[in-house]
PDB file of N, CA and C in Angstrom:
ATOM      1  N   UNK A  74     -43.893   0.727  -9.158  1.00 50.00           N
ATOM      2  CA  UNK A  74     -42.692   0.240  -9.805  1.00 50.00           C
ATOM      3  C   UNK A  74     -41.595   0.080  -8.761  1.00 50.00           C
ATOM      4  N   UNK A  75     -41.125  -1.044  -8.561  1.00 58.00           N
ATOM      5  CA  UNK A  75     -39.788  -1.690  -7.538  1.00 58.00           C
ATOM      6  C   UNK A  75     -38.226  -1.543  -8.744  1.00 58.00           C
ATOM      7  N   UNK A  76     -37.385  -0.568  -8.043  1.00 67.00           N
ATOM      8  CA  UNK A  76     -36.300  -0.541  -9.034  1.00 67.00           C
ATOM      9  C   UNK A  76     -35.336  -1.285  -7.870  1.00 67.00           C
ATOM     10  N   UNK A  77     -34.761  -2.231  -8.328  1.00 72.00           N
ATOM     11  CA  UNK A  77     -34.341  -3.178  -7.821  1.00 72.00           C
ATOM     12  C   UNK A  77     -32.562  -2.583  -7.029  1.00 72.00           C
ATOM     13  N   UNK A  78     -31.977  -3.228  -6.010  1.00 72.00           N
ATOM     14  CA  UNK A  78     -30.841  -2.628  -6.017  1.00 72.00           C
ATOM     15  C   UNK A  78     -29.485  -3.088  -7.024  1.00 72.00           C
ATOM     16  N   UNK A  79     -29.680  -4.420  -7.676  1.00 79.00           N
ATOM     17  CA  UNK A  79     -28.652  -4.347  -9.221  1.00 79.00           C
ATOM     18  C   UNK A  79     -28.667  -3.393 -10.179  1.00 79.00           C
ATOM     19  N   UNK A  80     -30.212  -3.068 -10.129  1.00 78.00           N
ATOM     20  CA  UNK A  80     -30.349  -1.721 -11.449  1.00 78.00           C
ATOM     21  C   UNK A  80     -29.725  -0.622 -11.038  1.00 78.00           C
ATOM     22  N   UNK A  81     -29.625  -0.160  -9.583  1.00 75.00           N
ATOM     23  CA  UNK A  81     -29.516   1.091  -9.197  1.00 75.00           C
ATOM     24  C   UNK A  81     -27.980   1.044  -9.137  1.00 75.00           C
ATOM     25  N   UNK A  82     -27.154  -0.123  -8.905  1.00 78.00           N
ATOM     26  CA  UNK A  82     -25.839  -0.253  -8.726  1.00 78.00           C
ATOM     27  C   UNK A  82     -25.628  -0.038 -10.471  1.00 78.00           C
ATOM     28  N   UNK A  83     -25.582  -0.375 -11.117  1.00 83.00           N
ATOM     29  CA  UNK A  83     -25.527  -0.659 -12.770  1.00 83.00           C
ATOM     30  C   UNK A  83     -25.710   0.293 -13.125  1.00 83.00           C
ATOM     31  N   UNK A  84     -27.057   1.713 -12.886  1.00 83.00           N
ATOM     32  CA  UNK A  84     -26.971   2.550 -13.384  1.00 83.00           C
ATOM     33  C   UNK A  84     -25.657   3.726 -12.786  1.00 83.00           C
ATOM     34  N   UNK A  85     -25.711   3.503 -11.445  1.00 79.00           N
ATOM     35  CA  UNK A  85     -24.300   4.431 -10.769  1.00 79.00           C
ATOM     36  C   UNK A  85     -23.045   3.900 -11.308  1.00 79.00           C
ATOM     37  N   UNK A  86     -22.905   2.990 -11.596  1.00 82.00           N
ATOM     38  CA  UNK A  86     -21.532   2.353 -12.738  1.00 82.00           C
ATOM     39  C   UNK A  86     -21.680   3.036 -14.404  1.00 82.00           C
ATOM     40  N   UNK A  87     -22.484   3.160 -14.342  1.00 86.00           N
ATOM     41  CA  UNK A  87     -22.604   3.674 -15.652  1.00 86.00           C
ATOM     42  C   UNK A  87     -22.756   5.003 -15.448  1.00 86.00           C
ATOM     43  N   UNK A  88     -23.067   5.463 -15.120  1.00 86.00           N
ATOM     44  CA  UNK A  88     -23.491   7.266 -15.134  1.00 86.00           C
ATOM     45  C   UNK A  88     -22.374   8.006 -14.184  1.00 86.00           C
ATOM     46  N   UNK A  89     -21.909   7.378 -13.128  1.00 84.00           N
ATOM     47  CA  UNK A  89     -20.805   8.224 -12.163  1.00 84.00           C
ATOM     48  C   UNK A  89     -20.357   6.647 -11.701  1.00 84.00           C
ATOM     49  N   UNK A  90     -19.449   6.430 -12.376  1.00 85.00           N
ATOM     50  CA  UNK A  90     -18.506   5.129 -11.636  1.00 85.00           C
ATOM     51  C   UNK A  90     -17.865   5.409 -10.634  1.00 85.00           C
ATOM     52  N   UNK A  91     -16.862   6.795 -10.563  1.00 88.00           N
ATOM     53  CA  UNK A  91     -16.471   7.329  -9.387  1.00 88.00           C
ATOM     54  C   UNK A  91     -16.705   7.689  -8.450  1.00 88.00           C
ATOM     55  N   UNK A  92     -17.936   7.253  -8.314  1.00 85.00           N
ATOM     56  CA  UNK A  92     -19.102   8.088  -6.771  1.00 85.00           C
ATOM     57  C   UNK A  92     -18.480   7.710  -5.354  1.00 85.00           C
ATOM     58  N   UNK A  93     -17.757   6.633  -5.582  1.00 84.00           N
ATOM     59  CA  UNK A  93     -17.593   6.146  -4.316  1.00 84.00           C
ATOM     60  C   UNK A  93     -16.320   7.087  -3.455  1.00 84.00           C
ATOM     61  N   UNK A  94     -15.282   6.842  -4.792  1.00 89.00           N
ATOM     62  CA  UNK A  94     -13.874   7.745  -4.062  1.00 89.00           C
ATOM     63  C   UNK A  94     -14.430   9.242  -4.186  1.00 89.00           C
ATOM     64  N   UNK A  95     -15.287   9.690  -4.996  1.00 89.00           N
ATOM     65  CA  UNK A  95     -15.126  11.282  -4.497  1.00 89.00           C
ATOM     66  C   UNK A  95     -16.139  11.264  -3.537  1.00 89.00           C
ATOM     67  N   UNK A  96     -16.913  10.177  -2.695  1.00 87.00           N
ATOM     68  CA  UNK A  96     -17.446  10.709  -1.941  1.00 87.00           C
ATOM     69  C   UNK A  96     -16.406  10.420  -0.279  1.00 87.00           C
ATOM     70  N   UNK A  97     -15.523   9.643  -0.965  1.00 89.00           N
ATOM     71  CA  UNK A  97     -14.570   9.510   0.845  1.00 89.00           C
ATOM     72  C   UNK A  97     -13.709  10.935   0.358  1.00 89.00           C
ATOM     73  N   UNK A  98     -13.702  11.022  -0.608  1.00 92.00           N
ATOM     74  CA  UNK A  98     -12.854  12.796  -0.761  1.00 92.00           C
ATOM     75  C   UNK A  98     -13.375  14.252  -0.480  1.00 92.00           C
ATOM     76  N   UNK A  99     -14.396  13.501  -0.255  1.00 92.00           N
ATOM     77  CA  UNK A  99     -15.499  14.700  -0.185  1.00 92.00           C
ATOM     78  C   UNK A  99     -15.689  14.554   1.490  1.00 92.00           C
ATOM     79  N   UNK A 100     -15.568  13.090   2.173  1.00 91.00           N
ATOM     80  CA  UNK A 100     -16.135  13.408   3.783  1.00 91.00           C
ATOM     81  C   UNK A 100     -14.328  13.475   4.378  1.00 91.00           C
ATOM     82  N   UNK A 101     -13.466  13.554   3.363  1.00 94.00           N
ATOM     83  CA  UNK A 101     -12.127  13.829   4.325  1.00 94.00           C
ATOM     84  C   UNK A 101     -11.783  14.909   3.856  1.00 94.00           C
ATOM     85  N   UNK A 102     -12.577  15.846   3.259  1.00 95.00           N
ATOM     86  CA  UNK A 102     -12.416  17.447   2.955  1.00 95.00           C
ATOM     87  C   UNK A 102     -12.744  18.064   3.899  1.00 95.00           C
ATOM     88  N   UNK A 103     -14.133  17.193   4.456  1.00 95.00           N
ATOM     89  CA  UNK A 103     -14.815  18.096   5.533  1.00 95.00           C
ATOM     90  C   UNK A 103     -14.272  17.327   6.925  1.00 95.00           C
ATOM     91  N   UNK A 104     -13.845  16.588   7.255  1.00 94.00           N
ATOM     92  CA  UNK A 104     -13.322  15.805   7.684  1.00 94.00           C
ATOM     93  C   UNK A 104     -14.724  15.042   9.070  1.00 94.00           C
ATOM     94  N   UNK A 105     -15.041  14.203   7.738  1.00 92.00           N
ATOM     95  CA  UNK A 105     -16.456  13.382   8.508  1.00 92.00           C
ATOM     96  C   UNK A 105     -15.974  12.032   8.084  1.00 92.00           C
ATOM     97  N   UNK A 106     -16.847  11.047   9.014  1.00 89.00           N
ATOM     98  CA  UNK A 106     -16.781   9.957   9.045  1.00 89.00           C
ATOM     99  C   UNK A 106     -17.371   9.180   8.159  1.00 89.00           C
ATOM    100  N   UNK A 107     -17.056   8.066   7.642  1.00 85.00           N
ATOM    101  CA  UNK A 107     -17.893   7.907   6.637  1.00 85.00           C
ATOM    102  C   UNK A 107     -18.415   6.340   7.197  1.00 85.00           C
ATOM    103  N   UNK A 108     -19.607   6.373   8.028  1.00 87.00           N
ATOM    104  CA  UNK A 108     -19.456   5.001   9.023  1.00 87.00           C
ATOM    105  C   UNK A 108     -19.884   3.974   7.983  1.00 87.00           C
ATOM    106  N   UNK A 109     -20.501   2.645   8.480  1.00 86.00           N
ATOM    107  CA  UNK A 109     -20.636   1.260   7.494  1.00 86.00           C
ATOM    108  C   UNK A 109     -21.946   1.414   7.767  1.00 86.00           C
ATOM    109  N   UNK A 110     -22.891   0.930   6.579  1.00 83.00           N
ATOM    110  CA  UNK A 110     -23.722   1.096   5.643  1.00 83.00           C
ATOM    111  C   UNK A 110     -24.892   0.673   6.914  1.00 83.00           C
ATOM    112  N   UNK A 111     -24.618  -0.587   7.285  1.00 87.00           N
ATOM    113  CA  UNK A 111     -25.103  -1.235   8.702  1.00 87.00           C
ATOM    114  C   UNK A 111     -25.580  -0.245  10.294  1.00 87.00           C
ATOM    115  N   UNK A 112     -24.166   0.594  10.888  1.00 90.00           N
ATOM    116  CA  UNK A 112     -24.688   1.340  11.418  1.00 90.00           C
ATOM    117  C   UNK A 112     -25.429   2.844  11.079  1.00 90.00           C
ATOM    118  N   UNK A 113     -25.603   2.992   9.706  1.00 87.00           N
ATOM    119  CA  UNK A 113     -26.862   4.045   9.425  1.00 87.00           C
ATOM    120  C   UNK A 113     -28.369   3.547   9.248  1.00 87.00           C
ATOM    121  N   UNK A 114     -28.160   2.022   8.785  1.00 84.00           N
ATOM    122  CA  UNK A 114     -29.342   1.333   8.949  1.00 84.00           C
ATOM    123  C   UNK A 114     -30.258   1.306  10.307  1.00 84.00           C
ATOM    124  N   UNK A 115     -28.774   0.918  11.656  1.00 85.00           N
ATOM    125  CA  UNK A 115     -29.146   1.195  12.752  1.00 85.00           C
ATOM    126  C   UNK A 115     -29.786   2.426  13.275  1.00 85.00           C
ATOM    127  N   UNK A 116     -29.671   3.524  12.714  1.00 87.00           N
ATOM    128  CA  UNK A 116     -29.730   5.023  13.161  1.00 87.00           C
ATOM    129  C   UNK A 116     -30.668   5.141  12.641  1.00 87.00           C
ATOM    130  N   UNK A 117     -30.853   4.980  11.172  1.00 83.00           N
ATOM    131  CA  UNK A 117     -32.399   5.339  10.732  1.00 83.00           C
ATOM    132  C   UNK A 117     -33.446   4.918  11.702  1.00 83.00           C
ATOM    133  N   UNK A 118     -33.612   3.158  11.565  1.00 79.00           N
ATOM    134  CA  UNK A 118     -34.390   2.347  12.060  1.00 79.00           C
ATOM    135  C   UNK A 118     -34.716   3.651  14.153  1.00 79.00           C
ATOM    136  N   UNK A 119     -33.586   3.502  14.672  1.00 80.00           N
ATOM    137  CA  UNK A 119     -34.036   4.377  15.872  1.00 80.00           C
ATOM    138  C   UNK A 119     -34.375   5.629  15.427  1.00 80.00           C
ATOM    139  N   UNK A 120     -34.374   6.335  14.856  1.00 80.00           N
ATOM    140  CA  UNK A 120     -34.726   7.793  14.771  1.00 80.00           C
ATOM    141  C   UNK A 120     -36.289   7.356  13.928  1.00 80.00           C
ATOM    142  N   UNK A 121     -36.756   6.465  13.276  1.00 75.00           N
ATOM    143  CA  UNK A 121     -37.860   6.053  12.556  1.00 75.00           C
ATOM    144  C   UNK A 121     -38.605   5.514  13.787  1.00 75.00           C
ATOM    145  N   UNK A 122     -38.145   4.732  14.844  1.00 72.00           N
ATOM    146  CA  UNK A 122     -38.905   3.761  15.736  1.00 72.00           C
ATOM    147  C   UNK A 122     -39.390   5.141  16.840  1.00 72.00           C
ATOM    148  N   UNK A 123     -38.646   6.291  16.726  1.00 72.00           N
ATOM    149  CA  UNK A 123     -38.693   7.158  17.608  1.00 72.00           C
ATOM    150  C   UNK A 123     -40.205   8.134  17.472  1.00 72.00           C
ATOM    151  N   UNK A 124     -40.730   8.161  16.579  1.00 67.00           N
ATOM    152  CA  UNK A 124     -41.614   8.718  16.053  1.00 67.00           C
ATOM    153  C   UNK A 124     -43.421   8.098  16.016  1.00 67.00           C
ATOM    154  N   UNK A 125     -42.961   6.429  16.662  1.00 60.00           N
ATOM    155  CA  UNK A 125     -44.214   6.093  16.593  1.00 60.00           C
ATOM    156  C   UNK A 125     -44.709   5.740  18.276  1.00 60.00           C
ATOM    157  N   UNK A 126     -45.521   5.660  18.812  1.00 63.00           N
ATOM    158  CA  UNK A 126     -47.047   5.834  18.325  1.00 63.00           C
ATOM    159  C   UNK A 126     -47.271   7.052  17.780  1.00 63.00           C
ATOM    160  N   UNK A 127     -47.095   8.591  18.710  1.00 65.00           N
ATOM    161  CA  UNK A 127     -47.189   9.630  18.712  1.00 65.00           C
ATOM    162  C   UNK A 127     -47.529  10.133  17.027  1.00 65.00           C
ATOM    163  N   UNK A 128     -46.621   9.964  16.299  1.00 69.00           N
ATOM    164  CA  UNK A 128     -46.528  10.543  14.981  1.00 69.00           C
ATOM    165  C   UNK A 128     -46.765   9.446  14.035  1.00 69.00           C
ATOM    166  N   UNK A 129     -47.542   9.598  13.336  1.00 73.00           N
ATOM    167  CA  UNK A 129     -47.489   8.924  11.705  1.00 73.00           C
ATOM    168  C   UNK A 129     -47.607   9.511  10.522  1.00 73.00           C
ATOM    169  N   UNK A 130     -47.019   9.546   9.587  1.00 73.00           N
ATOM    170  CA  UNK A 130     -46.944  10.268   8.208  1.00 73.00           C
ATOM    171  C   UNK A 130     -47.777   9.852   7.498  1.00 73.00           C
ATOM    172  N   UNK A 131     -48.612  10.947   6.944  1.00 79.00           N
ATOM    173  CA  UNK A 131     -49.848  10.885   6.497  1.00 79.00           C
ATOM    174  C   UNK A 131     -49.365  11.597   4.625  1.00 79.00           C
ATOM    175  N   UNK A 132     -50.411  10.957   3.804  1.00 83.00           N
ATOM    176  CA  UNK A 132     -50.537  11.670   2.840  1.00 83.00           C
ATOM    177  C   UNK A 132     -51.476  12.963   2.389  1.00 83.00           C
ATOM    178  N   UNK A 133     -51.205  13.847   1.555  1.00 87.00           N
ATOM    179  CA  UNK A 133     -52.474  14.881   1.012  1.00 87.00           C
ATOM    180  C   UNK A 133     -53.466  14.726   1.640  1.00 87.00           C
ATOM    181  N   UNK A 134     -54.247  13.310   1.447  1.00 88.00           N
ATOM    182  CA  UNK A 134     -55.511  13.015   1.622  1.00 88.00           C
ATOM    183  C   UNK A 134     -55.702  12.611   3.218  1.00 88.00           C
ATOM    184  N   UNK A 135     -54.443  12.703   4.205  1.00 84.00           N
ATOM    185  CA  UNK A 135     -54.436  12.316   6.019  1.00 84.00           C
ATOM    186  C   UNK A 135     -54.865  10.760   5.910  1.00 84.00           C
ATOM    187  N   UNK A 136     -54.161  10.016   4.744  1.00 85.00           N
ATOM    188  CA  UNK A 136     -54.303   8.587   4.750  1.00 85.00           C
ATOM    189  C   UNK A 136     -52.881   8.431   5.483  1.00 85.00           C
ATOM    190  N   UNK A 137     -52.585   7.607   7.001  1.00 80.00           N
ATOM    191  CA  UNK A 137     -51.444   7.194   7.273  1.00 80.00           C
ATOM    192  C   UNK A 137     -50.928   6.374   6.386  1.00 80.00           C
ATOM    193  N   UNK A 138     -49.478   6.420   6.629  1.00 76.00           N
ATOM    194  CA  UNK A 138     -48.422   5.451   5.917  1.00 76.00           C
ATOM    195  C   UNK A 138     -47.777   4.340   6.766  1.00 76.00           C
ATOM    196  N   UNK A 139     -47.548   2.966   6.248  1.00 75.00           N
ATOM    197  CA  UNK A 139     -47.164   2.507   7.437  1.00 75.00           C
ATOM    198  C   UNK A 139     -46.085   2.526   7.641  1.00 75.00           C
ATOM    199  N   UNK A 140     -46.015   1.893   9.339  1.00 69.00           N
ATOM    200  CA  UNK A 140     -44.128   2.336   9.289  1.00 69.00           C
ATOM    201  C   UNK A 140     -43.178   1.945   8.623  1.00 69.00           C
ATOM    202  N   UNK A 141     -42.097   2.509   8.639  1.00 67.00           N
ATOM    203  CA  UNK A 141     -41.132   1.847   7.188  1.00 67.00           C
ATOM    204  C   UNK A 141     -40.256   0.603   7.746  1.00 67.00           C
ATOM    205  N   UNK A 142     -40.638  -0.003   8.960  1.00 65.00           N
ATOM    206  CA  UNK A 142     -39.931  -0.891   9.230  1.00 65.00           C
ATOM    207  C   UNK A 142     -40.746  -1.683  10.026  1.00 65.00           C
ATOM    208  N   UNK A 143     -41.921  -1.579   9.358  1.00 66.00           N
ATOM    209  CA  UNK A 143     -42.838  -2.425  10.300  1.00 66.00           C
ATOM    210  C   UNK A 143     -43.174  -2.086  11.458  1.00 66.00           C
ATOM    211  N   UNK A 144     -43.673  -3.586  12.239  1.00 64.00           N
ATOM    212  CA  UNK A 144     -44.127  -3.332  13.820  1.00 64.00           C
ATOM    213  C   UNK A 144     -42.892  -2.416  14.611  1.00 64.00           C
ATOM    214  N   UNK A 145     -43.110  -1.699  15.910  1.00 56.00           N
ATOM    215  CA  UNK A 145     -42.542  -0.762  16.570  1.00 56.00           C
ATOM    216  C   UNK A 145     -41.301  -2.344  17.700  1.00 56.00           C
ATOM    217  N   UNK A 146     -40.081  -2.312  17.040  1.00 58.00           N
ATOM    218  CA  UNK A 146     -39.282  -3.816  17.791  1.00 58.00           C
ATOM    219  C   UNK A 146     -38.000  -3.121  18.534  1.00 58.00           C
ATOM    220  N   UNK A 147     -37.159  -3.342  19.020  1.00 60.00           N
ATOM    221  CA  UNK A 147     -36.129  -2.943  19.417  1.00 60.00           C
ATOM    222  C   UNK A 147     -35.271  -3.336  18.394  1.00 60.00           C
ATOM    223  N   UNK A 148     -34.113  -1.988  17.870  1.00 57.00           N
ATOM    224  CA  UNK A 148     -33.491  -2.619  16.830  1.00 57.00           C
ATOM    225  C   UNK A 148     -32.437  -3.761  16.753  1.00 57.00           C
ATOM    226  N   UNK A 149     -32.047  -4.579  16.126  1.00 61.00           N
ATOM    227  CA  UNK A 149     -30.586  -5.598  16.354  1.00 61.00           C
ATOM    228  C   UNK A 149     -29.831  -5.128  16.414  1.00 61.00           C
ATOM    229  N   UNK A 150     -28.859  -5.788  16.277  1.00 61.00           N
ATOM    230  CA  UNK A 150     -27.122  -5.452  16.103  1.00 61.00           C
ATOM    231  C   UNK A 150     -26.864  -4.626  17.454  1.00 61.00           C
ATOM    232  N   UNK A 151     -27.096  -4.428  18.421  1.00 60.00           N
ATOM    233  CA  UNK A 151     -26.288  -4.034  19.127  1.00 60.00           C
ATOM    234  C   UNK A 151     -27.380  -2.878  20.322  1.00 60.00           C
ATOM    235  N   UNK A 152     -28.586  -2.927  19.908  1.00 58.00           N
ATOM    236  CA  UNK A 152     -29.832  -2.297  20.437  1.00 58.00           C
ATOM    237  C   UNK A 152     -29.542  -1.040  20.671  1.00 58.00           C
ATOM    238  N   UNK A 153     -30.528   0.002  21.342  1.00 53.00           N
ATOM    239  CA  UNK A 153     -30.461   1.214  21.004  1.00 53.00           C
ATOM    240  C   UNK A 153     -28.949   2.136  21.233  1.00 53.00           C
ATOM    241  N   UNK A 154     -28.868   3.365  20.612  1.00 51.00           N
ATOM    242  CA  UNK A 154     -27.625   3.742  20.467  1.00 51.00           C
ATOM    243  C   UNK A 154     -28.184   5.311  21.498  1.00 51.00           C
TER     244      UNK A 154
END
């Protein structure tokens, strides 16, 4: 089952509309950054690209998974950090 990202926006409007401001209230309590959506994409993608060949995530059964971003590429936007 693919839950799409309109559903997931629609259901957070409906169930906690406010998620957004208590969560910048919540990273200027602790006083963290709250960077753009883009450079965590970037960070995942390297900390994910960082792990292969060496490591692959396997299930119960030691069936690998593939990587979550595909072939092993250098990332865009601005290349490694």
């Amino acid at each position: 089952m693919q839950i799409s990202a309109q559903h997931l926006a629609r259901s957070r409007d409906k169930y906690n509309p406010d998620i957004d401001s208590e969560a910048a209230q919540v990273a200027a309590a602790l006083s963290l950054r709250m960077p753009p959506v883009a450079d965590l994409v970037i960070r995942l993608h390297a900390a994910a690209s960082k792990t292969e060949p060496d490591y692959v995530v396997t299930d119960d059964e030691g069936q690998g998974f593939d990587p979550p971003f595909g072939e092993h590429v250098e990332p865009r936007h601005g290349g490694w950090r």
